[in-house]
Amino acid sequence: WFADDILPSGQSESAPTSPVRGASPLMRRALGGLEACGPYGWGTAALVGSSANLIPLEGLPPILTSTGVKGDYTVEEQPSEMLLIQELESGRPKPLVFVLNANLLAMVKLVNCMKCWCVTTKGMHAVGQAEVVLLLQCLPEEKSFPKDIFSHIIQLYRDALTGQSRTHEMLTYWNFQRKSTAGFLYLRSTLQSLQGLPLPNQPYLFGLLVHRAEVAWAKAFPLRLVLRLGAEYRFYPCPLYSVRSRKPLFGEIGHTIMRLLVDFRNYRYSLPMVPGLTVDLEAQRTCIKIPTTGYNELMKALNKSNEHVLAIGACFNETADSHLICVQGDDGQYQTQAISIHNQPRKVTGSCFFIFSSALKASAGYLAKSSIVEDGLMVQITVETMAELRRSLRDMKDYSVTCGRLDQSDSQELVFCPCSICSTKMFQKCIILIYFCDDSAEHDRLTERIARAFCLALCPHLKLLKEDGMAKLGLRVAFESQEVGFVAGSNGLPLPAQYLNALDSVLIPVIHSRGRKRGDEPIVMEFIFYILENIT
């Protein structure tokens, strides 16, 4: 947060630091939030060199240790694996810090819960990616580090440098020594307890090991695999740790409803997803919640779908107390089951997908028919009802389908599709789009000029900034009615005068070049900069 108590998202947060004003006509405040030791706070290149991969063929990567003086570190080459294992097993409170390259660290600790290796990264944020947390259950009598993980992290970093992003429920391949393992499925934590884990700063993703036999589901329909892991290890919705050498939870694809919706051979098409869409299954009532922020993805799904079938994948339902899952038996058949939060009554059950099919004939004597298929919901409706449903979805209007017999001889169920759900998290991410809704090209050019000016002003000082532990820098530029100015700082403090003076001489002309017109909306731009070592 900034020292004026304003978070980058615009929310208020109490902070002990007061606003700092300098001699400049522009107001300056400091970026807050002290970070733990890492690649942004120490002179790495001088300690470990510029190699892109410091993992040796034999042994462990270098270890970073503090000298006891704030901001001062040493690097131990070729550390003793046996001594480090003993140190971790004796209950070392802080993680070991391995240097994978001058910009990337891996923190390793043994956590008591399920006795797992906990490996977290520091350095992914600087290349535009979420940090990574990998929890691996220790093997019996294991006395060596899982070195494969270090190489996997290096590969993730290289992928990020080439523009390959890593997102929630995305499979990342890796050639592990264990031939049964295909890679990691990355996902965000939801309802799991994170107590006792040495976590990096947000955002971060957890990685779950995927068996080679499970790759098809990890690629085409990851939620099915994630929830199946939860059922197997009795964690809701899924464990955040991985069990090595486990048996696969799925075998040959076989006969499944998903064969109609997913191309398992070439993956040319798959079940479309709408971010934030969830399904609530309750007694006599089903609610498909479609957030307004997912309208564009919903329209893509509608336009690509068969006119007689509308199938969309749902997200994990965090508001539900249970969830449908699909289990494949030894005979290859798929069965519907459910997992729930321990010791909590089941009121709302989540579903992994829904299908509307217009195969219902008017002569069948039903208004509509709903049923559970594997881990999803299928609703059979008439052709006329399908047309009305599609029209309502395009217009973002709520729509209800009553299921049951025409003569109402049995109990009826309501399938409700509200289209006006607003996601708070998604709205926060759209704030900057609201600021930039007009003259976006002009704002893009201004943003580029400000970023370039900031970099040019501080380029002569990069070495000093890095040595002083200020390798992560924050800048906020405000164009408001009462104030036009900038904010710059690092580690909870304003930048020292020499750097602010350098910024004044370059940034002020750029900021004032925009000028102000009557009726202009206030604009606030926020930037985060990282000083990285040039590695080869």
XYZ file of C-alpha atoms in Angstrom:
536
model
C 0.000 0.000 0.000
C 1.019 3.642 -0.285
C 1.695 5.688 2.823
C -1.447 7.748 2.245
C -3.386 4.620 3.304
C -4.617 3.980 -0.226
C -4.135 0.527 -1.698
C -3.383 0.236 -5.423
C -6.986 -0.911 -5.896
C -8.236 2.269 -4.247
C -9.225 0.668 -0.940
C -8.218 2.146 2.403
C -5.756 0.445 4.695
C -4.377 1.711 7.982
C -0.630 2.282 7.847
C 1.707 3.956 10.321
C 3.533 5.969 7.669
C 2.380 9.534 7.114
C 2.383 11.360 3.774
C 5.756 12.749 2.757
C 5.956 16.080 0.964
C 9.116 17.309 -0.684
C 10.262 20.628 -2.133
C 8.907 19.622 -5.507
C 5.597 21.189 -6.588
C 4.406 17.629 -7.012
C 3.288 15.666 -3.969
C 5.206 12.467 -3.295
C 4.225 9.540 -1.115
C 5.928 6.218 -0.549
C 5.068 2.743 -1.678
C 4.645 0.501 1.367
C 4.875 -3.160 2.227
C 8.280 -4.439 3.281
C 9.294 -7.620 1.504
C 11.295 -10.557 2.759
C 14.783 -11.138 1.457
C 14.731 -11.924 -2.201
C 15.987 -11.073 -5.654
C 14.564 -7.530 -5.375
C 16.563 -6.611 -2.303
C 20.164 -7.692 -2.717
C 23.033 -7.404 -5.191
C 22.663 -10.808 -6.746
C 24.875 -10.577 -9.780
C 27.910 -9.756 -7.656
C 27.251 -12.844 -5.505
C 26.225 -15.520 -7.994
C 27.051 -14.273 -11.487
C 24.767 -13.907 -14.488
C 24.037 -17.536 -15.395
C 20.380 -18.224 -16.218
C 20.577 -21.569 -14.410
C 22.640 -22.098 -11.268
C 21.463 -25.674 -10.678
C 24.521 -27.971 -10.827
C 24.467 -31.416 -12.404
C 25.342 -32.860 -8.998
C 24.315 -31.388 -5.685
C 22.146 -28.397 -4.819
C 21.928 -24.789 -6.031
C 23.669 -22.087 -3.974
C 22.125 -21.120 -0.626
C 21.440 -17.499 0.324
C 22.037 -16.684 3.996
C 21.828 -13.472 5.994
C 24.935 -12.163 7.748
C 22.801 -10.734 10.542
C 23.129 -7.202 9.183
C 19.950 -5.910 7.572
C 20.193 -6.131 3.797
C 23.506 -8.008 3.836
C 23.640 -11.581 2.490
C 26.175 -14.220 1.565
C 25.927 -17.125 -0.853
C 27.131 -20.615 0.010
C 28.164 -22.638 -3.028
C 27.749 -26.435 -3.033
C 25.914 -26.686 0.314
C 25.861 -30.011 2.140
C 22.568 -31.753 1.415
C 22.809 -33.940 4.512
C 23.347 -30.970 6.835
C 20.494 -29.027 5.253
C 18.121 -31.987 5.619
C 19.074 -32.306 9.282
C 18.494 -28.592 9.757
C 15.020 -28.781 8.229
C 14.081 -31.910 10.179
C 15.140 -30.267 13.435
C 12.418 -27.655 12.914
C 14.215 -24.736 11.276
C 11.698 -21.865 11.575
C 12.656 -20.060 8.374
C 12.832 -21.633 4.907
C 16.104 -22.349 3.158
C 16.635 -19.904 0.299
C 18.092 -21.438 -2.877
C 19.380 -19.163 -5.643
C 18.253 -20.538 -9.021
C 19.510 -17.476 -10.886
C 20.197 -13.831 -10.068
C 16.489 -12.980 -10.390
C 14.839 -16.117 -9.041
C 14.797 -17.782 -5.622
C 13.201 -20.961 -4.292
C 12.318 -21.148 -0.600
C 12.206 -24.684 0.833
C 10.771 -25.832 4.143
C 9.398 -29.015 5.683
C 5.854 -28.454 6.935
C 4.313 -30.752 9.513
C 0.892 -31.047 7.899
C 1.096 -34.373 6.027
C 4.907 -33.937 6.253
C 5.456 -32.162 2.954
C 8.210 -30.369 1.160
C 7.051 -26.782 0.684
C 8.784 -25.000 -2.199
C 7.831 -21.395 -2.958
C 9.249 -19.060 -5.558
C 10.293 -15.431 -5.403
C 10.947 -13.662 -8.659
C 8.003 -14.641 -10.862
C 6.164 -11.363 -10.254
C 8.964 -9.487 -11.984
C 8.253 -11.353 -15.231
C 4.505 -10.873 -15.015
C 3.595 -14.240 -13.517
C 2.080 -15.462 -10.271
C 4.511 -16.933 -7.773
C 4.374 -20.711 -7.331
C 3.811 -22.864 -4.240
C 4.559 -26.590 -4.545
C 3.710 -28.991 -1.714
C 5.062 -32.516 -2.160
C 4.383 -35.233 0.375
C 7.670 -36.681 1.596
C 8.488 -40.221 0.576
C 9.162 -42.759 3.351
C 12.682 -42.293 4.726
C 13.411 -39.587 2.129
C 16.796 -37.984 2.766
C 17.304 -35.875 -0.345
C 15.737 -32.761 -1.829
C 13.280 -33.167 -4.735
C 15.741 -31.524 -7.144
C 13.396 -31.924 -10.130
C 11.364 -29.072 -8.696
C 14.214 -26.581 -9.080
C 14.570 -27.377 -12.783
C 10.807 -27.109 -13.229
C 10.825 -23.639 -11.667
C 13.649 -22.548 -13.964
C 11.573 -23.729 -16.932
C 8.556 -21.752 -15.691
C 10.756 -18.659 -15.513
C 12.069 -19.208 -19.039
C 8.535 -19.690 -20.325
C 7.504 -16.415 -18.713
C 10.355 -14.587 -20.447
C 8.996 -15.782 -23.794
C 5.482 -14.570 -22.994
C 3.916 -17.886 -21.990
C 1.472 -17.118 -19.202
C 0.443 -19.514 -16.455
C -3.085 -19.212 -15.118
C -5.610 -20.896 -12.830
C -6.380 -24.518 -13.771
C -3.602 -24.656 -16.360
C -1.439 -27.727 -16.950
C 2.320 -27.225 -17.246
C 4.302 -30.170 -18.596
C 7.659 -31.251 -17.229
C 9.867 -34.298 -17.817
C 10.230 -35.596 -14.255
C 12.436 -38.516 -13.311
C 9.246 -40.376 -12.396
C 7.818 -41.408 -15.763
C 4.297 -41.610 -14.356
C 4.223 -37.843 -13.721
C 3.260 -35.515 -16.576
C 3.486 -32.102 -14.916
C 1.677 -29.736 -12.597
C -1.865 -28.413 -12.696
C -1.800 -24.897 -11.263
C -4.740 -23.465 -9.350
C -5.701 -20.881 -6.759
C -6.513 -21.882 -3.206
C -10.153 -21.480 -2.185
C -11.471 -22.942 1.068
C -8.315 -24.788 2.145
C -6.434 -23.820 5.291
C -3.085 -22.133 4.596
C -1.998 -21.991 8.219
C 1.678 -22.706 8.766
C 2.679 -22.369 5.113
C 5.465 -19.922 4.169
C 3.549 -18.169 1.399
C 4.847 -15.591 -1.091
C 3.111 -12.295 -1.742
C -0.093 -12.469 -3.759
C -0.788 -13.474 -6.431
C 0.397 -17.073 -6.240
C -0.724 -20.466 -7.535
C -0.462 -23.954 -6.066
C 0.765 -26.804 -8.247
C -0.729 -30.307 -8.118
C 1.092 -33.242 -9.693
C -0.798 -34.812 -12.595
C -0.446 -38.483 -13.530
C 0.145 -39.164 -17.227
C -3.138 -41.068 -17.397
C -4.953 -37.934 -16.155
C -3.578 -35.489 -18.730
C -6.727 -35.555 -20.882
C -8.878 -34.371 -17.987
C -6.292 -31.848 -16.784
C -6.327 -30.261 -20.243
C -9.983 -30.551 -21.207
C -11.886 -30.382 -17.919
C -9.543 -29.686 -14.968
C -12.317 -29.107 -12.403
C -13.355 -32.775 -12.688
C -9.824 -33.899 -11.816
C -9.401 -31.335 -9.028
C -12.606 -32.379 -7.244
C -11.794 -36.052 -7.751
C -8.507 -35.466 -5.922
C -10.521 -33.890 -3.125
C -12.665 -37.008 -2.799
C -9.632 -39.304 -2.890
C -7.745 -37.530 -0.101
C -10.772 -36.231 1.839
C -10.042 -32.538 1.385
C -12.693 -30.067 0.294
C -12.550 -29.038 -2.449
C -9.106 -30.577 -3.063
C -5.747 -30.987 -1.329
C -3.036 -28.443 -2.032
C -0.313 -31.064 -1.641
C 0.698 -33.769 -4.109
C 1.241 -37.454 -3.407
C 4.066 -38.880 -5.461
C 3.825 -42.410 -6.879
C 0.031 -42.437 -6.490
C -2.262 -44.418 -8.755
C -4.145 -42.502 -11.460
C -7.715 -41.493 -10.650
C -8.853 -41.813 -14.276
C -8.005 -44.330 -16.971
C -9.120 -44.576 -20.593
C -11.679 -41.911 -21.458
C -14.321 -44.525 -22.237
C -18.027 -43.702 -22.400
C -18.720 -40.254 -20.952
C -20.994 -37.345 -21.793
C -17.826 -35.304 -22.284
C -17.019 -37.191 -25.488
C -19.851 -35.212 -27.085
C -18.477 -31.890 -25.865
C -14.681 -32.247 -26.003
C -12.258 -33.314 -28.726
C -10.020 -35.609 -26.682
C -7.925 -36.541 -29.720
C -6.738 -33.169 -31.056
C -8.305 -30.716 -28.571
C -9.675 -28.585 -31.400
C -12.717 -27.784 -29.281
C -13.635 -28.185 -25.637
C -16.344 -27.285 -23.171
C -16.564 -23.461 -23.117
C -16.125 -21.706 -19.778
C -17.586 -18.440 -18.496
C -15.492 -16.856 -15.704
C -17.462 -16.632 -12.484
C -20.367 -18.803 -13.650
C -21.592 -21.176 -10.934
C -24.472 -23.617 -10.500
C -26.423 -23.979 -7.238
C -28.382 -27.214 -6.831
C -30.984 -26.997 -4.074
C -34.154 -28.882 -3.208
C -36.720 -28.137 -5.933
C -34.601 -25.272 -7.251
C -31.514 -24.862 -9.402
C -29.830 -21.513 -9.942
C -27.302 -20.908 -12.730
C -25.528 -17.679 -11.781
C -24.028 -15.818 -14.725
C -21.944 -12.720 -13.860
C -22.355 -9.677 -16.087
C -18.572 -9.551 -16.433
C -18.709 -12.880 -18.281
C -21.011 -11.605 -21.017
C -18.416 -11.709 -23.809
C -17.423 -15.298 -23.038
C -21.100 -16.242 -22.791
C -21.729 -14.802 -26.254
C -18.779 -16.767 -27.653
C -20.246 -19.951 -26.203
C -23.685 -19.164 -27.635
C -22.337 -18.363 -31.092
C -20.206 -21.504 -31.298
C -22.763 -23.896 -29.856
C -25.089 -26.195 -31.755
C -28.562 -24.645 -32.011
C -30.048 -27.673 -30.238
C -27.483 -27.958 -27.424
C -26.041 -25.342 -25.081
C -23.294 -26.676 -22.796
C -21.055 -24.529 -20.599
C -18.554 -25.431 -17.902
C -18.972 -23.934 -14.437
C -16.398 -22.678 -11.959
C -15.901 -24.139 -8.519
C -18.776 -22.890 -6.372
C -17.240 -21.387 -3.232
C -20.658 -20.522 -1.769
C -21.850 -24.147 -1.908
C -21.288 -26.553 0.977
C -20.899 -29.582 -1.311
C -20.066 -30.359 -4.925
C -20.882 -33.003 -7.490
C -17.930 -35.138 -8.537
C -17.406 -37.853 -11.119
C -15.701 -41.128 -10.194
C -14.481 -43.660 -12.745
C -14.723 -47.217 -11.450
C -12.421 -50.133 -12.167
C -14.783 -51.144 -14.983
C -14.283 -47.752 -16.674
C -17.832 -46.595 -15.969
C -18.479 -43.101 -14.601
C -20.530 -42.580 -11.456
C -21.958 -39.494 -9.783
C -20.947 -38.790 -6.201
C -20.658 -35.700 -4.023
C -18.124 -34.316 -1.591
C -18.961 -31.839 1.133
C -17.450 -29.698 3.838
C -16.791 -31.797 6.931
C -19.513 -31.683 9.603
C -21.657 -29.233 7.659
C -25.212 -29.981 6.469
C -25.656 -30.067 2.715
C -27.936 -27.280 1.534
C -26.375 -26.099 -1.717
C -24.480 -28.429 -4.059
C -22.261 -27.126 -6.833
C -22.197 -28.534 -10.354
C -19.277 -28.671 -12.793
C -21.274 -27.923 -15.937
C -24.761 -27.621 -17.369
C -26.327 -28.751 -20.623
C -29.565 -27.470 -22.142
C -30.856 -29.808 -24.848
C -33.854 -29.051 -27.071
C -34.539 -32.765 -27.656
C -37.737 -32.718 -25.570
C -40.853 -33.262 -27.680
C -44.021 -31.355 -26.880
C -45.893 -34.656 -26.973
C -43.785 -36.057 -24.112
C -46.081 -34.448 -21.570
C -43.315 -32.499 -19.808
C -42.673 -28.798 -19.429
C -38.971 -29.650 -19.079
C -36.890 -32.423 -17.514
C -33.788 -32.010 -15.365
C -31.336 -34.690 -14.296
C -27.829 -35.123 -12.927
C -25.346 -36.475 -15.478
C -21.927 -37.390 -14.061
C -20.831 -34.189 -12.279
C -23.151 -31.835 -14.135
C -26.746 -30.825 -14.764
C -28.742 -31.654 -17.893
C -32.025 -29.895 -18.668
C -34.150 -31.126 -21.568
C -36.383 -28.425 -23.023
C -38.436 -27.867 -26.162
C -37.162 -26.093 -29.267
C -39.322 -23.071 -28.453
C -37.952 -22.849 -24.916
C -34.382 -23.088 -26.239
C -35.004 -20.120 -28.541
C -36.405 -18.079 -25.638
C -33.487 -19.051 -23.406
C -30.900 -17.995 -25.985
C -32.705 -14.710 -26.565
C -32.784 -13.960 -22.842
C -29.096 -14.767 -22.434
C -28.161 -12.456 -25.313
C -30.237 -9.678 -23.755
C -28.847 -10.477 -20.279
C -32.328 -10.991 -18.899
C -33.233 -13.429 -16.143
C -34.914 -16.595 -17.331
C -36.709 -19.449 -15.552
C -37.487 -22.979 -16.713
C -40.101 -25.012 -14.846
C -39.391 -28.735 -14.895
C -42.071 -31.369 -14.408
C -45.143 -32.846 -16.071
C -47.655 -30.676 -17.858
C -50.452 -31.993 -15.634
C -48.361 -31.168 -12.518
C -48.863 -34.738 -11.270
C -45.382 -34.773 -9.778
C -43.298 -32.230 -7.911
C -41.942 -29.436 -10.065
C -38.467 -27.950 -10.074
C -37.436 -24.444 -11.074
C -34.233 -23.851 -13.064
C -33.429 -20.152 -12.723
C -30.816 -18.262 -14.778
C -30.189 -14.806 -13.261
C -27.969 -12.736 -15.554
C -27.344 -9.725 -13.336
C -24.883 -11.160 -10.812
C -22.010 -8.738 -10.240
C -18.711 -10.164 -9.038
C -16.912 -7.832 -6.621
C -13.509 -9.317 -7.422
C -14.034 -8.922 -11.139
C -15.367 -5.387 -10.704
C -12.204 -4.389 -8.895
C -10.156 -5.667 -11.800
C -12.256 -3.527 -14.164
C -11.685 -0.243 -12.324
C -8.816 0.723 -14.575
C -10.985 0.019 -17.611
C -13.529 2.478 -16.271
C -10.828 5.113 -15.937
C -9.641 4.490 -19.481
C -12.988 4.078 -21.195
C -12.549 7.302 -23.253
C -9.595 8.177 -25.486
C -7.866 4.913 -24.648
C -5.241 5.476 -27.354
C -4.267 8.793 -25.755
C -4.004 7.175 -22.323
C -1.928 4.322 -23.722
C 0.548 6.812 -25.187
C 0.678 8.778 -21.938
C 1.205 5.604 -19.905
C 4.069 4.585 -22.177
C 5.689 8.016 -21.944
C 5.485 8.058 -18.137
C 6.925 4.551 -17.830
C 9.722 5.372 -20.254
C 10.540 8.626 -18.443
C 10.660 6.861 -15.066
C 13.070 4.250 -16.409
C 15.302 6.795 -18.141
C 15.498 8.952 -15.014
C 16.612 6.065 -12.794
C 18.775 4.145 -15.281
C 22.020 5.808 -14.099
C 21.172 4.776 -10.510
C 20.178 1.124 -10.990
C 23.241 -0.343 -9.312
C 22.891 1.875 -6.238
C 19.159 1.199 -5.977
C 19.729 -2.556 -6.116
C 22.522 -2.453 -3.552
C 20.314 -0.411 -1.217
C 17.553 -3.011 -1.424
C 15.252 -0.900 -3.609
C 14.868 -3.144 -6.621
C 11.060 -3.074 -6.500
C 9.763 0.441 -7.102
C 6.276 1.907 -7.077
C 4.965 4.934 -8.942
C 1.530 6.516 -8.817
C 0.633 9.452 -11.067
C -2.572 11.383 -10.357
C -4.446 13.731 -12.678
C -7.172 15.061 -10.396
C -8.980 18.359 -9.964
C -7.208 19.210 -6.708
C -3.870 17.636 -7.467
C -1.593 16.737 -10.323
C 1.435 14.871 -9.112
C 3.332 11.671 -8.640
C 4.166 9.277 -5.833
C 7.355 7.207 -5.825
C 8.930 4.928 -3.264
C 10.108 1.501 -2.227
C 9.913 -0.665 0.901
C 7.469 1.616 2.701
C 9.584 4.755 2.310
C 9.878 7.557 -0.233
C 12.849 7.355 -2.538
C 15.895 9.287 -1.287
C 16.241 12.883 -2.471
C 18.796 12.129 -5.184
C 16.372 9.792 -6.956
C 13.353 12.061 -6.480
C 15.275 14.981 -7.941
C 16.159 12.866 -10.956
C 12.487 11.938 -11.361
C 11.358 15.566 -10.980
C 13.475 16.721 -13.886
C 12.116 14.053 -16.242
C 8.616 13.177 -15.021
C 7.221 16.668 -14.354
C 7.442 17.810 -18.000
C 5.761 14.594 -19.175
C 2.956 14.874 -16.617
C 2.279 18.545 -17.338
C 2.391 17.973 -21.095
C -1.013 16.311 -20.882
C -2.693 19.471 -19.664
C -6.244 19.545 -18.312
C -9.545 20.250 -19.980
C -12.778 21.215 -18.318
C -14.862 18.118 -17.718
C -11.893 15.728 -17.753
C -12.395 12.698 -15.540
C -9.755 12.176 -12.821
C -7.123 9.616 -13.757
C -4.826 7.662 -11.454
C -2.080 5.518 -12.980
C -0.123 3.016 -10.919
C 3.110 1.325 -11.960
C 5.348 -1.326 -10.413
C 8.930 -1.592 -11.668
C 11.524 -4.291 -10.962
C 15.276 -4.024 -11.386
C 16.458 -7.339 -12.821
C 19.925 -8.698 -13.456
C 20.903 -9.376 -17.053
C 21.215 -13.176 -17.113
C 22.334 -15.377 -19.990
